[in-house]
Tab-separated table of C-alpha atoms in Angstrom:
chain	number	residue	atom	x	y	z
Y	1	UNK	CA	22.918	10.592	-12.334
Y	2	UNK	CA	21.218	10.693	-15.035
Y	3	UNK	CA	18.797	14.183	-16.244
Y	4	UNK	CA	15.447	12.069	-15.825
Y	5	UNK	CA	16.360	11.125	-12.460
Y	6	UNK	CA	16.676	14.070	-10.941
Y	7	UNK	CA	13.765	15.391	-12.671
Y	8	UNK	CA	11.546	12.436	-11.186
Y	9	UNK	CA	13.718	13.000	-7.951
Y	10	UNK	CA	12.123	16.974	-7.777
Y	11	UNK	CA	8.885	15.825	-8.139
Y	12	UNK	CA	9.045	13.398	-5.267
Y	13	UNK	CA	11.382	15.070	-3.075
Y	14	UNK	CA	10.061	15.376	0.608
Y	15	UNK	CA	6.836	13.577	-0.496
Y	16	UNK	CA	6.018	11.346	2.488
Y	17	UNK	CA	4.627	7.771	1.729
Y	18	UNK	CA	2.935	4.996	3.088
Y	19	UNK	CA	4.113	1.520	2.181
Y	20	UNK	CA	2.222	-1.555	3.136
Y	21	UNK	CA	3.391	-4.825	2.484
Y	22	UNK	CA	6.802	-3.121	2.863
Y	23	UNK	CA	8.825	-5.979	4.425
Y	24	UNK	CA	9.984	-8.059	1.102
Y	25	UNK	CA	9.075	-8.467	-2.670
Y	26	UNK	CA	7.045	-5.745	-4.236
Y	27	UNK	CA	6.790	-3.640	-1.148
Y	28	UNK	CA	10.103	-3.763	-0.458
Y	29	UNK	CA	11.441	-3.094	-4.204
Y	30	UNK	CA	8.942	0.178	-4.132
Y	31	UNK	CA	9.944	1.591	-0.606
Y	32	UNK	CA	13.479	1.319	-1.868
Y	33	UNK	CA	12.562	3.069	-5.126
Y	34	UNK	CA	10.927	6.050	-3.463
Y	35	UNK	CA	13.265	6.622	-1.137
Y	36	UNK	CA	15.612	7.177	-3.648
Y	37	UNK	CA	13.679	9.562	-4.900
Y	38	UNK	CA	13.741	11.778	-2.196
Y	39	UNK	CA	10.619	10.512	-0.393
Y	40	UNK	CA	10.163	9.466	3.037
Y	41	UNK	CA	8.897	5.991	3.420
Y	42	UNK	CA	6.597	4.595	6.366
Y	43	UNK	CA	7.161	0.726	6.217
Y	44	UNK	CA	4.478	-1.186	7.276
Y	45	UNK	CA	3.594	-4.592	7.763
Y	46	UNK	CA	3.275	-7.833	10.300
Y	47	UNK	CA	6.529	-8.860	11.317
Y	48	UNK	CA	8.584	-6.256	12.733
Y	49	UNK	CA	12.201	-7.791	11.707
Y	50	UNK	CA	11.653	-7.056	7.714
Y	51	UNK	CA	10.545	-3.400	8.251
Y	52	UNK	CA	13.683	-2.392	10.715
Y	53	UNK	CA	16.091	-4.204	8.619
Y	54	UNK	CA	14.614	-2.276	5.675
Y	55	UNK	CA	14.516	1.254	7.476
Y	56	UNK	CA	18.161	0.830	8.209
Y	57	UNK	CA	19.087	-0.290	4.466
Y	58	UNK	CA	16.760	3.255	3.356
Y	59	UNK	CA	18.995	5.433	6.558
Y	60	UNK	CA	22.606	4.137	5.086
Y	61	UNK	CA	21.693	5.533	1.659
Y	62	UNK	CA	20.731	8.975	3.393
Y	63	UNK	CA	17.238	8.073	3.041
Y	64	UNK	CA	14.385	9.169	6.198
Y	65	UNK	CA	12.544	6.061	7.045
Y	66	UNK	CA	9.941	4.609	10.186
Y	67	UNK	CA	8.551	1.096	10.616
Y	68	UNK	CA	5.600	0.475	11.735
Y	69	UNK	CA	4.177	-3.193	12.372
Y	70	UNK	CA	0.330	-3.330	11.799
Y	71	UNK	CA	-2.601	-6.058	11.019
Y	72	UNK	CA	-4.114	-5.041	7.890
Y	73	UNK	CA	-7.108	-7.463	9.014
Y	74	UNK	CA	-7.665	-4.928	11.895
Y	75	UNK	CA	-9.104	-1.853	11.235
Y	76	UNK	CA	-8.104	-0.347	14.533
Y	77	UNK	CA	-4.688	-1.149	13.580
Y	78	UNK	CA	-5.060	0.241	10.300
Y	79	UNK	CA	-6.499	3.904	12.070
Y	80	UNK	CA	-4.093	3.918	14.637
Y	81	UNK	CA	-0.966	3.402	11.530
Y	82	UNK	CA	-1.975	6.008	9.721
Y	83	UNK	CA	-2.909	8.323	12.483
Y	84	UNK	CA	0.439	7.552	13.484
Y	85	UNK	CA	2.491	8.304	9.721
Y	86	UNK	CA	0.121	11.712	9.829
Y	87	UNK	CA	0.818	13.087	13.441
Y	88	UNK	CA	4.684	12.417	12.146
Y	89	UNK	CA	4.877	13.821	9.397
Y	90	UNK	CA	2.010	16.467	8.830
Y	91	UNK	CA	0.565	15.158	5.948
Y	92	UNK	CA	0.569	11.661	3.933
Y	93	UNK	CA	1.023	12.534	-0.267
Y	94	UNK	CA	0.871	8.673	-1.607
Y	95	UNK	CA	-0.469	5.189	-0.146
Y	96	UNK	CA	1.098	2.431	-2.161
Y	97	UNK	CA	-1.429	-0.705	-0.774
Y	98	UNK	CA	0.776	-3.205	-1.484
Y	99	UNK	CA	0.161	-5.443	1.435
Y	100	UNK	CA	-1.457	-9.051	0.543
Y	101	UNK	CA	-2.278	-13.198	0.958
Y	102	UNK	CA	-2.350	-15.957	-0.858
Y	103	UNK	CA	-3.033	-19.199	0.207
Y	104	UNK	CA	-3.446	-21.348	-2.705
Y	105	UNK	CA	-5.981	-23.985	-2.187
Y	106	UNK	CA	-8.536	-26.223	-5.161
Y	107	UNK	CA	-11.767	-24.169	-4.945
Y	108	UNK	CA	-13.512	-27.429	-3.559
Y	109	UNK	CA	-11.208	-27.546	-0.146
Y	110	UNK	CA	-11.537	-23.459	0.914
Y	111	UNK	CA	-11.456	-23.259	4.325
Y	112	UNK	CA	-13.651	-20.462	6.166
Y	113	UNK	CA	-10.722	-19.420	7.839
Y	114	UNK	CA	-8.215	-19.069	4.650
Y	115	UNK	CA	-10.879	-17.041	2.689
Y	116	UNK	CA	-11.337	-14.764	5.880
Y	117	UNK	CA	-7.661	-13.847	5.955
Y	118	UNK	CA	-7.266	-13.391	2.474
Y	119	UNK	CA	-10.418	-11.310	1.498
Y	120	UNK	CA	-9.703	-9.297	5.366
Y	121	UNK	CA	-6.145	-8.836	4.217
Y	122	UNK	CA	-5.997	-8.296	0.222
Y	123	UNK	CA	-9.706	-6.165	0.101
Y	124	UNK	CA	-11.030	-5.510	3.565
Y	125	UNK	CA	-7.318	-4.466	4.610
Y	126	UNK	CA	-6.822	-2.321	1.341
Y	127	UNK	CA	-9.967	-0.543	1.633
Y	128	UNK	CA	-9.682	0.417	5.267
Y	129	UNK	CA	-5.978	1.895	4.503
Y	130	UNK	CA	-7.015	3.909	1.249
Y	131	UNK	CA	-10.373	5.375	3.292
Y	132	UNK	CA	-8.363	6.301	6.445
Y	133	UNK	CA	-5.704	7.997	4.438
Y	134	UNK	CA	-8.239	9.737	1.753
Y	135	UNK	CA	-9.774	10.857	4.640
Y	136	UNK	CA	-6.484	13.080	5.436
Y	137	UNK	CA	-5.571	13.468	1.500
Y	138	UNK	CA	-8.846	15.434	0.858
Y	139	UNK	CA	-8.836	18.085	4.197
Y	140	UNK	CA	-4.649	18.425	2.481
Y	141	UNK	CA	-6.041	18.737	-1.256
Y	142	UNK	CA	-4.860	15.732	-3.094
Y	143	UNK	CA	-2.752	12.705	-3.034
Y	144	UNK	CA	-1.767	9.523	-4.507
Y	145	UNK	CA	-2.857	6.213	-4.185
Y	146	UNK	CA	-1.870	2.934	-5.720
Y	147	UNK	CA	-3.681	0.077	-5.364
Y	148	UNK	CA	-1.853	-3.763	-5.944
Y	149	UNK	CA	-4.241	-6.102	-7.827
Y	150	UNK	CA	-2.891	-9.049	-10.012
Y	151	UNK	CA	-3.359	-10.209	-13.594
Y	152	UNK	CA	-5.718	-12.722	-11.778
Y	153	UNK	CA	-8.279	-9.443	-11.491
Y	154	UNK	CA	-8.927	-10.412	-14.772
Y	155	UNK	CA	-8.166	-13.818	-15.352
Y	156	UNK	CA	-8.944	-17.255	-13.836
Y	157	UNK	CA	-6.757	-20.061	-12.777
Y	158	UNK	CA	-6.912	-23.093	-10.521
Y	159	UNK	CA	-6.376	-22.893	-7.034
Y	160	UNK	CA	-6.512	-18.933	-6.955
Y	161	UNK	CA	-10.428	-18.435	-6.454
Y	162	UNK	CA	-10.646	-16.742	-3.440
Y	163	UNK	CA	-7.201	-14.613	-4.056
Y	164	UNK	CA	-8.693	-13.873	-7.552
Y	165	UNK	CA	-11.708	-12.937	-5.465
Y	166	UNK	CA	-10.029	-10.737	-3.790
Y	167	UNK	CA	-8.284	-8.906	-6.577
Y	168	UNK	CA	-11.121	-8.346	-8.602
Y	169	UNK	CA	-12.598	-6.394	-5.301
Y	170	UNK	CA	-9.498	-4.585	-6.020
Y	171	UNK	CA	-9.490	-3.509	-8.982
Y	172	UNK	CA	-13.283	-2.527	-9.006
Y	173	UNK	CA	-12.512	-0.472	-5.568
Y	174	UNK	CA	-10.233	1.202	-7.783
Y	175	UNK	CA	-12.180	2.115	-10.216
Y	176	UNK	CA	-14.818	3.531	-7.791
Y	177	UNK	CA	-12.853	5.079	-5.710
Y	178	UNK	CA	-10.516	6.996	-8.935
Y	179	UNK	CA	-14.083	8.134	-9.670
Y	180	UNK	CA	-15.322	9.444	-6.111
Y	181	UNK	CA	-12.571	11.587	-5.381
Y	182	UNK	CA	-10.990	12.956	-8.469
Y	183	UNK	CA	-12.503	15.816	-7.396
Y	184	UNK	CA	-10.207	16.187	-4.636
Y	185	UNK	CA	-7.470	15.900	-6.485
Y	186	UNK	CA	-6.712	12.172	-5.282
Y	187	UNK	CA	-5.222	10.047	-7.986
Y	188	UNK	CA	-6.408	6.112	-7.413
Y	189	UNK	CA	-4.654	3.790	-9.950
Y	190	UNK	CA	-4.215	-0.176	-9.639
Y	191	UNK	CA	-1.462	-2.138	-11.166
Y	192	UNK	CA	-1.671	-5.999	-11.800
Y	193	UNK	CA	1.560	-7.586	-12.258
């Protein structure tokens, strides 16, 4: 292993994180990532299948892993996972609020129903998960949270409006919520691949 790995695997070691979003792509990728660091990963997501397929990948590399299936468009749901990760574990050190929608659609033919579930899952969804787990980050004195938004924060393109929407909120809930609680020592950053 190489020295910068095991320095970065220190700093993370027995750092417990919540994942959402955790059953494929970027979610996935990241759980698996911080595990190997040393962390202990909370999977979350919709379908159940994903998340226990990846807790068992994260156990047979020696890796401490639960799954928890939740609706992000709930926010009972979203109170009752991360009341859940912090009765566990005793504390929650980094939210990585991966979890999100897109339903690609010509601005013109937006259903009601399609911009619900995206702006309930990519904003609402995010919002409710970073509040309910700043809420146990400040009474612990600090944490991390990382916020997904998308290049189409900043950008326009056909067929993305109310996704783009969506990750605008994003990345201006970032913004406002970096500045609210720096001064409990609760680090809010975005990235936009």
């Amino acid at each position: 292993m190489s020295r910068d790995f095991l320095h970065h695997r220190a700093i993370w070691k027995d750092k417990i994180a919540i994942v959402t979003g955790a059953g494929r792509g970027i979610g996935l990728q990241t759980a698996l990532m911080l595990s190997r660091l040393g962390v202990t990963i909370a999977a979350v997501g919709r379908q159940p299948l994903p998340l226990t397929t990846l807790v068992e990948r994260i156990q047979n590399e020696g890796g401490q892993a639960i799954s928890i299936p939740c609706d992000l468009q709930n926010v009972s749901d979203i109170q009752n996972m991360v009341t859940l990760v912090y009765t566990t574990f005793g504390r929650i050190d980094i939210l990585i609020n991966n979890a999100g929608i897109d339903i690609p659609q010509p601005a013109l033919d937006v259903s009601e129903r399609n911009w619900t579930t995206i702006i309930d899952t990519n904003l609402k969804g995010m919002f409710f998960c970073a509040q309910h787990v700043g809420r146990y980050m400040v009474s612990q004195g600090g944490g991390t949270i990382v916020n997904m938004a998308s290049e189409l924060s900043y950008v326009g393109a056909p067929g993305y409006v109310a996704y783009s929407i969506s990750k605008a909120g994003v990345a201006q809930m970032t913004r406002s919520l970096a500045a609210e609680w720096a001064p409990f020592h609760i680090r809010v950053n975005a990235l936009a691949p």
